[in-house]
Amino acid sequence: MYRLLADATAGVHFLFVAYLVVGGFLACRWRWTIWTHVVAVVWGFSTVLFGFVCPLTELENWSRRRAGEAGLPPSGFIDHYITGVLYPRSALELVRVLVMLVVLTSWVLYLRFYRHQRVPSVQ
């Protein structure tokens, strides 16, 4: 049961990371989600900038240890599952910059889309 919880937690963590990257584009379709995306971005980048430990990482570690497995390394979820797997470790800083550019691009599109909708038509 603990192994299932650990695997489910890792799955949710992957979904969170994916949402952090593309959630701004989803907000162009579902306007109200921009606030959840802002919170996700602030949290995600805070873990990088300030070294906060993500509660999902803690839950996965706890579950894996209860299941008799090793937890994640101290470097965390991203380092264990993504860095070195989806991109080379040497590209970490580039990937961080690219993620931030994708997020900022999505926010600019969101603002342009909704600003354009609010402008009254001139007749």
PDB file of C-alpha atoms in Angstrom:
ATOM      1  CA  MET A   1       0.000   0.000   0.000  1.00  0.00           C
ATOM      2  CA  TYR A   2       2.842   2.414   0.794  1.00  0.00           C
ATOM      3  CA  ARG A   3       4.480   1.652  -2.556  1.00  0.00           C
ATOM      4  CA  LEU A   4       1.227   2.548  -4.312  1.00  0.00           C
ATOM      5  CA  LEU A   5       1.048   5.812  -2.360  1.00  0.00           C
ATOM      6  CA  ALA A   6       4.668   6.617  -3.268  1.00  0.00           C
ATOM      7  CA  ASP A   7       4.048   5.940  -6.963  1.00  0.00           C
ATOM      8  CA  ALA A   8       0.826   7.968  -6.942  1.00  0.00           C
ATOM      9  CA  THR A   9       2.661  10.832  -5.238  1.00  0.00           C
ATOM     10  CA  ALA A  10       5.372  10.735  -7.920  1.00  0.00           C
ATOM     11  CA  GLY A  11       2.634  10.847 -10.569  1.00  0.00           C
ATOM     12  CA  VAL A  12       1.002  13.866  -8.959  1.00  0.00           C
ATOM     13  CA  HIS A  13       4.418  15.495  -8.716  1.00  0.00           C
ATOM     14  CA  PHE A  14       4.986  14.983 -12.470  1.00  0.00           C
ATOM     15  CA  LEU A  15       1.575  16.530 -13.151  1.00  0.00           C
ATOM     16  CA  PHE A  16       2.450  19.503 -10.940  1.00  0.00           C
ATOM     17  CA  VAL A  17       5.717  20.088 -12.829  1.00  0.00           C
ATOM     18  CA  ALA A  18       3.896  19.817 -16.166  1.00  0.00           C
ATOM     19  CA  TYR A  19       1.252  22.273 -14.945  1.00  0.00           C
ATOM     20  CA  LEU A  20       3.961  24.657 -13.794  1.00  0.00           C
ATOM     21  CA  VAL A  21       5.359  24.699 -17.344  1.00  0.00           C
ATOM     22  CA  VAL A  22       2.140  24.855 -19.407  1.00  0.00           C
ATOM     23  CA  GLY A  23      -0.527  26.040 -16.981  1.00  0.00           C
ATOM     24  CA  GLY A  24      -0.439  29.585 -18.323  1.00  0.00           C
ATOM     25  CA  PHE A  25      -1.521  28.306 -21.728  1.00  0.00           C
ATOM     26  CA  LEU A  26      -4.378  26.417 -20.076  1.00  0.00           C
ATOM     27  CA  ALA A  27      -5.423  29.700 -18.472  1.00  0.00           C
ATOM     28  CA  CYS A  28      -5.917  31.143 -21.952  1.00  0.00           C
ATOM     29  CA  ARG A  29      -8.765  28.632 -22.271  1.00  0.00           C
ATOM     30  CA  TRP A  30      -9.937  28.545 -18.642  1.00  0.00           C
ATOM     31  CA  ARG A  31      -9.376  32.058 -17.378  1.00  0.00           C
ATOM     32  CA  TRP A  32      -9.846  31.360 -13.654  1.00  0.00           C
ATOM     33  CA  THR A  33      -6.894  28.921 -13.621  1.00  0.00           C
ATOM     34  CA  ILE A  34      -4.350  31.730 -13.947  1.00  0.00           C
ATOM     35  CA  TRP A  35      -4.369  32.142 -10.154  1.00  0.00           C
ATOM     36  CA  THR A  36      -3.607  28.490  -9.514  1.00  0.00           C
ATOM     37  CA  HIS A  37      -0.843  28.757 -12.088  1.00  0.00           C
ATOM     38  CA  VAL A  38       0.674  31.826 -10.427  1.00  0.00           C
ATOM     39  CA  VAL A  39       0.720  29.983  -7.103  1.00  0.00           C
ATOM     40  CA  ALA A  40       2.301  26.902  -8.744  1.00  0.00           C
ATOM     41  CA  VAL A  41       5.022  29.023 -10.372  1.00  0.00           C
ATOM     42  CA  VAL A  42       5.790  30.914  -7.168  1.00  0.00           C
ATOM     43  CA  TRP A  43       6.002  27.660  -5.223  1.00  0.00           C
ATOM     44  CA  GLY A  44       8.029  25.830  -7.887  1.00  0.00           C
ATOM     45  CA  PHE A  45      10.601  28.555  -8.312  1.00  0.00           C
ATOM     46  CA  SER A  46      10.777  29.109  -4.544  1.00  0.00           C
ATOM     47  CA  THR A  47      11.897  25.520  -4.118  1.00  0.00           C
ATOM     48  CA  VAL A  48      14.699  26.222  -6.588  1.00  0.00           C
ATOM     49  CA  LEU A  49      15.672  29.703  -5.388  1.00  0.00           C
ATOM     50  CA  PHE A  50      15.307  29.232  -1.642  1.00  0.00           C
ATOM     51  CA  GLY A  51      15.665  25.486  -1.249  1.00  0.00           C
ATOM     52  CA  PHE A  52      12.196  24.860   0.176  1.00  0.00           C
ATOM     53  CA  VAL A  53      11.374  21.180   0.444  1.00  0.00           C
ATOM     54  CA  CYS A  54       8.249  20.235  -1.460  1.00  0.00           C
ATOM     55  CA  PRO A  55       5.605  18.400   0.585  1.00  0.00           C
ATOM     56  CA  LEU A  56       5.148  15.961  -2.304  1.00  0.00           C
ATOM     57  CA  THR A  57       8.818  15.017  -2.045  1.00  0.00           C
ATOM     58  CA  GLU A  58       8.410  14.498   1.681  1.00  0.00           C
ATOM     59  CA  LEU A  59       5.309  12.343   1.170  1.00  0.00           C
ATOM     60  CA  GLU A  60       7.031  10.221  -1.463  1.00  0.00           C
ATOM     61  CA  ASN A  61      10.089   9.740   0.761  1.00  0.00           C
ATOM     62  CA  TRP A  62       7.943   8.774   3.739  1.00  0.00           C
ATOM     63  CA  SER A  63       5.905   6.336   1.649  1.00  0.00           C
ATOM     64  CA  ARG A  64       8.939   4.725   0.044  1.00  0.00           C
ATOM     65  CA  ARG A  65      10.648   4.237   3.402  1.00  0.00           C
ATOM     66  CA  ARG A  66       7.468   2.684   4.834  1.00  0.00           C
ATOM     67  CA  ALA A  67       7.440   0.339   1.822  1.00  0.00           C
ATOM     68  CA  GLY A  68      11.032  -0.688   2.606  1.00  0.00           C
ATOM     69  CA  GLU A  69      12.566   1.270  -0.268  1.00  0.00           C
ATOM     70  CA  ALA A  70      15.093   4.060  -0.403  1.00  0.00           C
ATOM     71  CA  GLY A  71      13.692   7.572  -0.517  1.00  0.00           C
ATOM     72  CA  LEU A  72      14.652  10.204  -3.017  1.00  0.00           C
ATOM     73  CA  PRO A  73      18.161  11.622  -2.820  1.00  0.00           C
ATOM     74  CA  PRO A  74      18.550  14.872  -0.856  1.00  0.00           C
ATOM     75  CA  SER A  75      18.643  16.760  -4.169  1.00  0.00           C
ATOM     76  CA  GLY A  76      14.945  15.924  -4.632  1.00  0.00           C
ATOM     77  CA  PHE A  77      12.339  14.935  -7.158  1.00  0.00           C
ATOM     78  CA  ILE A  78      13.500  16.940 -10.196  1.00  0.00           C
ATOM     79  CA  ASP A  79      17.087  15.844  -9.831  1.00  0.00           C
ATOM     80  CA  HIS A  80      16.101  12.197  -9.414  1.00  0.00           C
ATOM     81  CA  TYR A  81      13.427  11.807 -12.091  1.00  0.00           C
ATOM     82  CA  ILE A  82      13.981  14.586 -14.645  1.00  0.00           C
ATOM     83  CA  THR A  83      17.504  16.032 -14.695  1.00  0.00           C
ATOM     84  CA  GLY A  84      19.810  13.659 -16.514  1.00  0.00           C
ATOM     85  CA  VAL A  85      16.807  11.747 -17.849  1.00  0.00           C
ATOM     86  CA  LEU A  86      14.920  14.288 -19.990  1.00  0.00           C
ATOM     87  CA  TYR A  87      17.887  16.604 -20.506  1.00  0.00           C
ATOM     88  CA  PRO A  88      21.611  16.423 -19.675  1.00  0.00           C
ATOM     89  CA  ARG A  89      22.698  17.606 -16.247  1.00  0.00           C
ATOM     90  CA  SER A  90      24.925  20.172 -17.923  1.00  0.00           C
ATOM     91  CA  ALA A  91      21.809  21.865 -19.371  1.00  0.00           C
ATOM     92  CA  LEU A  92      20.069  22.435 -16.020  1.00  0.00           C
ATOM     93  CA  GLU A  93      20.444  26.220 -15.989  1.00  0.00           C
ATOM     94  CA  LEU A  94      19.401  26.469 -19.641  1.00  0.00           C
ATOM     95  CA  VAL A  95      16.299  24.385 -18.933  1.00  0.00           C
ATOM     96  CA  ARG A  96      15.395  26.606 -15.979  1.00  0.00           C
ATOM     97  CA  VAL A  97      15.682  29.696 -18.187  1.00  0.00           C
ATOM     98  CA  LEU A  98      13.625  28.043 -20.924  1.00  0.00           C
ATOM     99  CA  VAL A  99      10.914  27.054 -18.442  1.00  0.00           C
ATOM    100  CA  MET A 100      10.756  30.620 -17.174  1.00  0.00           C
ATOM    101  CA  LEU A 101      10.526  31.908 -20.770  1.00  0.00           C
ATOM    102  CA  VAL A 102       7.684  29.485 -21.502  1.00  0.00           C
ATOM    103  CA  VAL A 103       5.854  30.617 -18.358  1.00  0.00           C
ATOM    104  CA  LEU A 104       6.358  34.309 -19.149  1.00  0.00           C
ATOM    105  CA  THR A 105       5.255  33.749 -22.758  1.00  0.00           C
ATOM    106  CA  SER A 106       2.084  32.047 -21.558  1.00  0.00           C
ATOM    107  CA  TRP A 107       1.340  34.940 -19.203  1.00  0.00           C
ATOM    108  CA  VAL A 108       1.886  37.509 -21.967  1.00  0.00           C
ATOM    109  CA  LEU A 109      -0.495  35.569 -24.225  1.00  0.00           C
ATOM    110  CA  TYR A 110      -3.012  35.364 -21.394  1.00  0.00           C
ATOM    111  CA  LEU A 111      -2.841  39.125 -20.809  1.00  0.00           C
ATOM    112  CA  ARG A 112      -3.102  39.925 -24.523  1.00  0.00           C
ATOM    113  CA  PHE A 113      -6.021  37.544 -24.979  1.00  0.00           C
ATOM    114  CA  TYR A 114      -8.064  38.903 -22.093  1.00  0.00           C
ATOM    115  CA  ARG A 115      -7.104  42.533 -22.627  1.00  0.00           C
ATOM    116  CA  HIS A 116      -8.265  42.187 -26.228  1.00  0.00           C
ATOM    117  CA  GLN A 117     -11.619  40.806 -25.027  1.00  0.00           C
ATOM    118  CA  ARG A 118     -12.195  43.689 -22.621  1.00  0.00           C
ATOM    119  CA  VAL A 119     -11.708  46.463 -25.194  1.00  0.00           C
ATOM    120  CA  PRO A 120     -15.155  47.757 -26.163  1.00  0.00           C
ATOM    121  CA  SER A 121     -15.830  47.809 -29.880  1.00  0.00           C
ATOM    122  CA  VAL A 122     -16.081  51.226 -31.484  1.00  0.00           C
ATOM    123  CA  GLN A 123     -19.166  51.705 -33.650  1.00  0.00           C
TER     124      GLN A 123
END
